[in-house]
Coordinates of C-alpha atoms in Angstrom, one line a residue:
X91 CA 36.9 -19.2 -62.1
X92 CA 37.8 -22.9 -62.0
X93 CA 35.4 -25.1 -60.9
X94 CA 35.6 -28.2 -58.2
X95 CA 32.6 -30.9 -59.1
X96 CA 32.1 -34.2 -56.6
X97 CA 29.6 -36.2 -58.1
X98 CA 28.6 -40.0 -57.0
X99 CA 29.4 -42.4 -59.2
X100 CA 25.8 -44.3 -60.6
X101 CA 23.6 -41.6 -58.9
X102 CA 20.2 -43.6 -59.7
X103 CA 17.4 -43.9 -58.0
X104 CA 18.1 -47.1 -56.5
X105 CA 20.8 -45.0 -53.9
X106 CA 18.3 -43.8 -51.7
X107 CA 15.1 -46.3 -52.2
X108 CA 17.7 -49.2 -50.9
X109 CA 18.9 -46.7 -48.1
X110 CA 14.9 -45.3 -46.6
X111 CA 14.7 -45.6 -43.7
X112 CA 11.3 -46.3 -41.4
X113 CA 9.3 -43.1 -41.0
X114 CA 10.1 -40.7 -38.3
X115 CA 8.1 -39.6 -35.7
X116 CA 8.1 -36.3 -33.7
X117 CA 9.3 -36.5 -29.6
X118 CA 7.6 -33.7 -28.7
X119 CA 5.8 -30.2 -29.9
X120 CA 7.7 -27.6 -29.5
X121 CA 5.2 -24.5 -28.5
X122 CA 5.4 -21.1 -29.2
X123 CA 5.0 -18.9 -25.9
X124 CA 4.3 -15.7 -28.0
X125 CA 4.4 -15.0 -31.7
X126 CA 7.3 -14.6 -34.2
X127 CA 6.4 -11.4 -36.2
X128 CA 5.0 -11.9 -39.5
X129 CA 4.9 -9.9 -42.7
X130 CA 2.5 -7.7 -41.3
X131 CA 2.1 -5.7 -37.9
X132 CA 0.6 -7.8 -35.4
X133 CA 0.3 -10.7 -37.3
X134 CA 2.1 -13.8 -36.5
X135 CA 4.4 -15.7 -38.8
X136 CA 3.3 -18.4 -40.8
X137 CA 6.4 -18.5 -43.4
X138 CA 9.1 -19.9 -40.8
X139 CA 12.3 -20.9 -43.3
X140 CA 14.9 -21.6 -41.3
X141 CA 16.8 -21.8 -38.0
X142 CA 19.9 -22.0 -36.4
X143 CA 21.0 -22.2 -33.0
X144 CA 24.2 -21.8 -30.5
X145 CA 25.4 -24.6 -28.6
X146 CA 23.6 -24.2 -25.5
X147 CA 24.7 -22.1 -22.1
X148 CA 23.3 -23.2 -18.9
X149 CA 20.1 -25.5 -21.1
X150 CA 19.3 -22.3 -23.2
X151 CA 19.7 -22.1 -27.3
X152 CA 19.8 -18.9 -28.5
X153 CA 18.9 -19.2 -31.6
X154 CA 17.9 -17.2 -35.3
X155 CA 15.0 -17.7 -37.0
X156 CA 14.2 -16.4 -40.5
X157 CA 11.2 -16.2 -42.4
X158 CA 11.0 -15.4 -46.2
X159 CA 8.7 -12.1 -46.1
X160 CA 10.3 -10.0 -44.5
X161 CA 13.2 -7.8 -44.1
X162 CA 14.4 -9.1 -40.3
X163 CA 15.7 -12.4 -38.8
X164 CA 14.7 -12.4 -35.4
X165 CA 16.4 -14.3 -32.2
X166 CA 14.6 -16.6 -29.9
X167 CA 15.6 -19.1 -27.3
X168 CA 14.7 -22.7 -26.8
X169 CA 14.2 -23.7 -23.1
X170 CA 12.6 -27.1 -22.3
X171 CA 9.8 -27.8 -25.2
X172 CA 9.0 -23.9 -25.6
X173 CA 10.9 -21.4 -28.0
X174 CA 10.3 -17.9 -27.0
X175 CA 10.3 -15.2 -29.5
X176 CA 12.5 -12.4 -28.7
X177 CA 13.5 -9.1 -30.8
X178 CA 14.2 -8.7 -34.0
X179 CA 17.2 -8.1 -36.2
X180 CA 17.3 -6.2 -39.5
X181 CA 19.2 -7.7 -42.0
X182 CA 18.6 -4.6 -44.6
X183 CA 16.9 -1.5 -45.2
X184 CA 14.3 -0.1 -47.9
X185 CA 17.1 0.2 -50.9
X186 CA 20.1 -1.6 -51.9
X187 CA 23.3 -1.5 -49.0
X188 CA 26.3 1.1 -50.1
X189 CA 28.3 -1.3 -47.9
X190 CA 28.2 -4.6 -49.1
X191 CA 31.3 -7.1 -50.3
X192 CA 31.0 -7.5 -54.1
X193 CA 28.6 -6.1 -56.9
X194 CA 24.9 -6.6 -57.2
X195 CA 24.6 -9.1 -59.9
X196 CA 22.4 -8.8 -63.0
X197 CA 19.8 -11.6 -63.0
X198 CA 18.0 -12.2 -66.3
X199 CA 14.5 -13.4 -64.5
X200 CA 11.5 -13.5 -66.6
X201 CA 10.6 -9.9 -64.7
X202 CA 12.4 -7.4 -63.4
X203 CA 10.9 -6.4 -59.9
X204 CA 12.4 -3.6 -57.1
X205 CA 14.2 -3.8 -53.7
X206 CA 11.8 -5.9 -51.1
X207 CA 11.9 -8.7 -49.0
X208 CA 15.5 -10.3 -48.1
X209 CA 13.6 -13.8 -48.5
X210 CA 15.8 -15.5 -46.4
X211 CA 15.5 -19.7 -46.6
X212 CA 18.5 -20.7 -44.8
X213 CA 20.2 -19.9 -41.1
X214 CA 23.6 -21.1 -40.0
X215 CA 25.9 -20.7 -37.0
X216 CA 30.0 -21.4 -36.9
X217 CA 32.6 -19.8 -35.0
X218 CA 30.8 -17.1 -33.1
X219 CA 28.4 -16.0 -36.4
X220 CA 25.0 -16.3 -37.7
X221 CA 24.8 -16.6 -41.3
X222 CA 21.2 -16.1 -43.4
X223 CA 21.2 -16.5 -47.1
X224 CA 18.6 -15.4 -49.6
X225 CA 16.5 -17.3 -52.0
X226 CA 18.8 -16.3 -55.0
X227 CA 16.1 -17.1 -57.1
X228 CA 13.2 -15.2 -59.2
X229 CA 10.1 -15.0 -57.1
X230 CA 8.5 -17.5 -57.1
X231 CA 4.7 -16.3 -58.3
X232 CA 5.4 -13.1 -60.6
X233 CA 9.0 -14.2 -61.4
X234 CA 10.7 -11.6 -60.8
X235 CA 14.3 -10.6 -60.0
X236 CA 14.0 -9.0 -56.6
X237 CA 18.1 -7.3 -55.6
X238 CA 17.2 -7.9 -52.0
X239 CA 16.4 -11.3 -52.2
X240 CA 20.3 -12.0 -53.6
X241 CA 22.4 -11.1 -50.4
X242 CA 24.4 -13.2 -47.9
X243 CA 24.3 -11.7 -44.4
X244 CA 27.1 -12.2 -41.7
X245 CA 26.0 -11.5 -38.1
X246 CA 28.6 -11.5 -35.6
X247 CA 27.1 -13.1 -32.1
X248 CA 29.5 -12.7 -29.1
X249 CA 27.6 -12.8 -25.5
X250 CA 25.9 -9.4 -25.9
X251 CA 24.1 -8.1 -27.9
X252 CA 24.3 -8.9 -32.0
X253 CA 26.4 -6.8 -34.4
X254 CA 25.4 -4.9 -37.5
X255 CA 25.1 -7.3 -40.2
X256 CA 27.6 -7.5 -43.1
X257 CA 26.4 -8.2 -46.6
X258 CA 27.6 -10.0 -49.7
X259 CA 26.5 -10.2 -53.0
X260 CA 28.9 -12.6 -54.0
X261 CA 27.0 -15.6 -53.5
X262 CA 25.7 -15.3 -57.1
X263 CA 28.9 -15.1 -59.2
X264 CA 29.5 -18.3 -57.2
X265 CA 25.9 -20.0 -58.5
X266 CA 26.9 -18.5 -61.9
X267 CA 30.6 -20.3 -62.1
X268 CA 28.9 -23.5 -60.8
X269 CA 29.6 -26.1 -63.5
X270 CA 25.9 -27.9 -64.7
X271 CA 23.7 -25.9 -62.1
X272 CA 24.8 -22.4 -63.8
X273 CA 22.7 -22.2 -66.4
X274 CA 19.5 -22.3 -64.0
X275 CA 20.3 -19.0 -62.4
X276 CA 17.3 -16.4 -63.5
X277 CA 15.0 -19.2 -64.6
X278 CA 11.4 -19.5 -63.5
X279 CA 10.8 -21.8 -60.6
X280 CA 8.9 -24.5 -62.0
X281 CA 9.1 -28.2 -63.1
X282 CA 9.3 -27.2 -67.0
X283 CA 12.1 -24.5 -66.4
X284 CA 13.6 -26.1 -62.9
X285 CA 14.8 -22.5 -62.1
X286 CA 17.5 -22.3 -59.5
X287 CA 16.4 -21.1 -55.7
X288 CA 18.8 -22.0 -52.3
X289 CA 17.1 -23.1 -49.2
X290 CA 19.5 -24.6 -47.0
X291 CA 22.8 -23.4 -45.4
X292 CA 25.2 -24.8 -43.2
X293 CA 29.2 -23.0 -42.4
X294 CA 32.1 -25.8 -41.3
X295 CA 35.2 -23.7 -41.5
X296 CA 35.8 -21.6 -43.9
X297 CA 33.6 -23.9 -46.2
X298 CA 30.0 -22.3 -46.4
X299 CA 27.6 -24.7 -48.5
X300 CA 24.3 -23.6 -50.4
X301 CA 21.7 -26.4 -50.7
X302 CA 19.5 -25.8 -53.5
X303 CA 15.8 -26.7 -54.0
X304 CA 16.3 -26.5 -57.1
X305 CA 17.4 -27.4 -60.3
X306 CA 17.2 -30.9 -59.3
X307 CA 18.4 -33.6 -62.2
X308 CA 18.1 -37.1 -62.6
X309 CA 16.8 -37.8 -59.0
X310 CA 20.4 -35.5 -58.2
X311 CA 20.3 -32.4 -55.5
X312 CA 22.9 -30.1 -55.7
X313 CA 25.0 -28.2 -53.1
X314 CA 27.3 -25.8 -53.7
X315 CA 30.4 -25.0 -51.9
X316 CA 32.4 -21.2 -51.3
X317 CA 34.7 -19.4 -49.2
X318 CA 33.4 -17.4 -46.7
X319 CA 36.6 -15.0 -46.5
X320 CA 36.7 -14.8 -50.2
X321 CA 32.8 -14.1 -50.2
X322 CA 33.2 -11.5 -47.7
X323 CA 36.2 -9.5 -48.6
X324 CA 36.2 -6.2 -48.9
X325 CA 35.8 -4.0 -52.0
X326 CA 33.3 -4.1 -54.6
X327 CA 35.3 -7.0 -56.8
X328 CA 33.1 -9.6 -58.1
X329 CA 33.9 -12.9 -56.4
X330 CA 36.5 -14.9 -58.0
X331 CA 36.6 -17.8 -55.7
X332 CA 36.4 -21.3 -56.6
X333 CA 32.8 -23.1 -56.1
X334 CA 32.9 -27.1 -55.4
X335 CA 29.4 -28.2 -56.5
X336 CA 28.3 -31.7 -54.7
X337 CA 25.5 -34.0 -56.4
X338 CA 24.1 -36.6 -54.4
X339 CA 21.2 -39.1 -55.0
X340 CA 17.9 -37.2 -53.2
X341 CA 15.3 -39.3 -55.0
X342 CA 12.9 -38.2 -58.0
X343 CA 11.8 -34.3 -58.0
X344 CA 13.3 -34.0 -54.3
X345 CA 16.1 -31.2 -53.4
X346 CA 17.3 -29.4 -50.3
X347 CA 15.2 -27.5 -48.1
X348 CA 17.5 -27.2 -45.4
X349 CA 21.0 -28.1 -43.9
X350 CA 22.6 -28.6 -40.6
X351 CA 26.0 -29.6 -40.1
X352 CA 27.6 -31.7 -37.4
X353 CA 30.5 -31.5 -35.4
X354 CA 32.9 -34.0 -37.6
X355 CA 32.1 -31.6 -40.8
X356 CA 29.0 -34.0 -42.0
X357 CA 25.5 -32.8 -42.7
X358 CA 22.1 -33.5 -42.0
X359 CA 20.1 -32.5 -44.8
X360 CA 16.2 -31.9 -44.8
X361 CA 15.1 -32.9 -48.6
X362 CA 11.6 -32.1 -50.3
X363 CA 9.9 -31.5 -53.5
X364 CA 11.8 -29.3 -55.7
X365 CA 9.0 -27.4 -56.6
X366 CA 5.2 -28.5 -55.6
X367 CA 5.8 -32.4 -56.2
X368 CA 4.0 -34.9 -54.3
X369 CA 6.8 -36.1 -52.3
X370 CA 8.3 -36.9 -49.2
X371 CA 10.0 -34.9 -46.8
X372 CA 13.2 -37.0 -45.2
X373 CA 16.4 -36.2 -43.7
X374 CA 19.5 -37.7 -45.1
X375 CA 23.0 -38.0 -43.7
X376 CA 25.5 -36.7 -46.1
X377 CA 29.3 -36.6 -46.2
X378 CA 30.9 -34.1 -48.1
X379 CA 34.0 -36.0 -48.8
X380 CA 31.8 -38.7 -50.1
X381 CA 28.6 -38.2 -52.0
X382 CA 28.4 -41.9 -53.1
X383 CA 27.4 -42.2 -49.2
X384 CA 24.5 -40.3 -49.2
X385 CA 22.0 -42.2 -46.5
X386 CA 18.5 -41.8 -45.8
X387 CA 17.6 -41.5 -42.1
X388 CA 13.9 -41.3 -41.8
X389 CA 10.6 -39.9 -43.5
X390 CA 9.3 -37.3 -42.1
X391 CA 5.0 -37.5 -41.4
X392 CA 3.2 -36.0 -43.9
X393 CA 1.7 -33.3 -42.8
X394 CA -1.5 -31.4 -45.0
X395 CA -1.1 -28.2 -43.2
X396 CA 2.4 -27.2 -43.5
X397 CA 6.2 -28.0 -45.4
X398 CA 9.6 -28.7 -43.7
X399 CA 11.9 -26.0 -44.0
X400 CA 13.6 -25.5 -40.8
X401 CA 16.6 -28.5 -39.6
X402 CA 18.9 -27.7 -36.3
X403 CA 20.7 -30.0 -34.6
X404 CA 20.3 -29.7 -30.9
X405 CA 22.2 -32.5 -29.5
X406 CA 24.5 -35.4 -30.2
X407 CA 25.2 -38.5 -28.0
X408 CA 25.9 -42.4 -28.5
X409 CA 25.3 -42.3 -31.8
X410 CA 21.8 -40.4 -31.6
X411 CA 20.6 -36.7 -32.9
X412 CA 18.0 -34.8 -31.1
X413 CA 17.2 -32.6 -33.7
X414 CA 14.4 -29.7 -34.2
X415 CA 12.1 -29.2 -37.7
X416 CA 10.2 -26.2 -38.3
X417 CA 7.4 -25.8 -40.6
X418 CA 6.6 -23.4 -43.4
X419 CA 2.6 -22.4 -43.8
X420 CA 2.1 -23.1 -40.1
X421 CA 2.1 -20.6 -37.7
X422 CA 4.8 -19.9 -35.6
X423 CA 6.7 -22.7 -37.4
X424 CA 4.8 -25.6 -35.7
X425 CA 8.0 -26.7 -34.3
X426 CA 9.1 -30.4 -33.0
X427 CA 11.9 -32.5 -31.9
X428 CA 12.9 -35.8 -33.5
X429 CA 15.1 -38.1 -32.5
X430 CA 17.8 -39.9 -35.4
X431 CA 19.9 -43.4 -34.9
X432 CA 23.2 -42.0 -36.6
X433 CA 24.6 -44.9 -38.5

């Protein structure tokens, strides 16, 4: 497996303190009218990890939301400065899927651990399809390599109801063929060992990119870059594809926690501490086709109650972004719209 790297030339520091932008502030709260279902029954969400949302029919979103506890996504629509929770989708069952496109991978984490959670941390919608990753990375507190948290789900979304989700495993032979992030796979997730974990996802084409939290390197973030129709082909073959792996300047001990692409192939993406760092959340604009680019649109306001996760953009005209952030450790995601100058 060959391997595609775009790095910036000079990625320093300097690349993103010159480009900071002045901190953002929030438009609006976005309310919950009931609550998104948490890990357990009756109990409302306070892990929120990710959303993605179709362009709008008639005002509505329909959108996906993901938290990383559980084994469901679950749909909700955005109307007017409310989301409202709506039912839920499974995205696997109690043991591994007979089904899925690839191999399950062996993952050489500190612990071994069984069949859980899917832990999804990233959400993405292109050409008719939701798409939610897993963490692809040992858990983060007994570090442990948990099967179900190493699957790529496919959800087909026409204007009925959602189809049955297909599965991948083949997202990790990509991570595993990935040039200088590779040898993070299976490590623990902390500063000392910088173990590798995905929380971000966005699909332009047939080019799905993986925004990892982590390893971060030399104030560098990584994304990583795959086929969808190679990572989803039938049969049981181990993925063969060829990953592109993209470093740009994110600042000191910051990586991706989420991505969101726009409609000319570009990508917001919502940065933060690799691990538990004391560090800003922003969101930068990134071009794919050139890394050296990377821009810094705003700060996001610190907040002592919860942690950016979630990025969707909702709108774009003359040269501005309404976009949405959610909010892990706050309930129901603590959702609310920012406006962005696009440069």
């Amino acid at each position: 497996m060959r391997l595609v790297i775009l790095s910036a030339f000079a990625l320093g520091l300097f690349a993103t303190d010159a480009a900071r932008a002045e901190a953002l502030k929030p438009e609006r709260k976005v309310e919950a009218t009931s609550d998104f279902a948490g890990k357990k029954p009756r109990k409302a969400a306070k892990d929120i990890s990710g959303i993605a949302c179709r362009p709008p029919a008639g005002g509505d979103y329909r959108c996906l939301v993901i938290n990383d506890e559980n084994k469901a996504a679950q749909f909700a629509t955005l109307k007017q400065g409310a989301i409202m929770p709506g039912p839920s989708l499974p995205l696997i069952k109690d043991s591994a899927p007979a089904g899925a496109s690839g191999r399950q991978p062996t993952i050489g984490c500190p612990q071994q651990g069984d069949f859980e959670d899917f832990d999804g941390e990233g959400v993405a919608f292109a050409d008719r399809h939701f798409y939610v990753v897993g963490s692809h990375g040992c858990s983060r507190r007994s570090g442990e390599y948990r099967p179900s948290s190493f699957l790529l789900a496919r959800i087909a979304a026409g204007n009925g109801e959602a189809g049955t989700p297909e599965l991948s495993w083949r997202v990790a032979d990509l991570l595993g063929a990935a040039g200088e992030v590779a040898p993070f796979v299976g490590k623990a997730l902390d500063e000392t060992s910088n173990g590798l974990n995905i929380e971000g996802l966005a699909v332009v084409g047939d080019r799905l990119w993986l925004g990892l939290r982590a390893p971060t390197l030399g104030g560098r973030a990584f994304l990583v870059g795959g086929s969808v129709a190679e990572l989803f082909k039938p049969g049981s073959e181990p993925g063969t594809g060829k990953p592109q792996l993209l470093a740009f300047a994110a600042g000191a001990q910051r990586g991706v926690r989420d991505l969101a692409p726009l409609a000319d192939g570009r990508l917001l993406v919502l940065v933060g501490p690799a691990q538990e760092q004391d560090v800003p959340y922003a969101i930068m604009l990134l071009d794919p086709a050139d890394p050296a680019g990377a821009s810094e649109l705003g700060q996001l306001p610190r907040r002592k109650d919860g942690k950016a996760e979630a990025l969707a953009v909702l709108a774009q005209e003359r040269g501005e972004l309404r976009v949405l952030v959610g909010y892990d450790s706050v309930k129901n995601g603590g959702f609310e719209e920012y406006r962005l100058k696009l440069p």
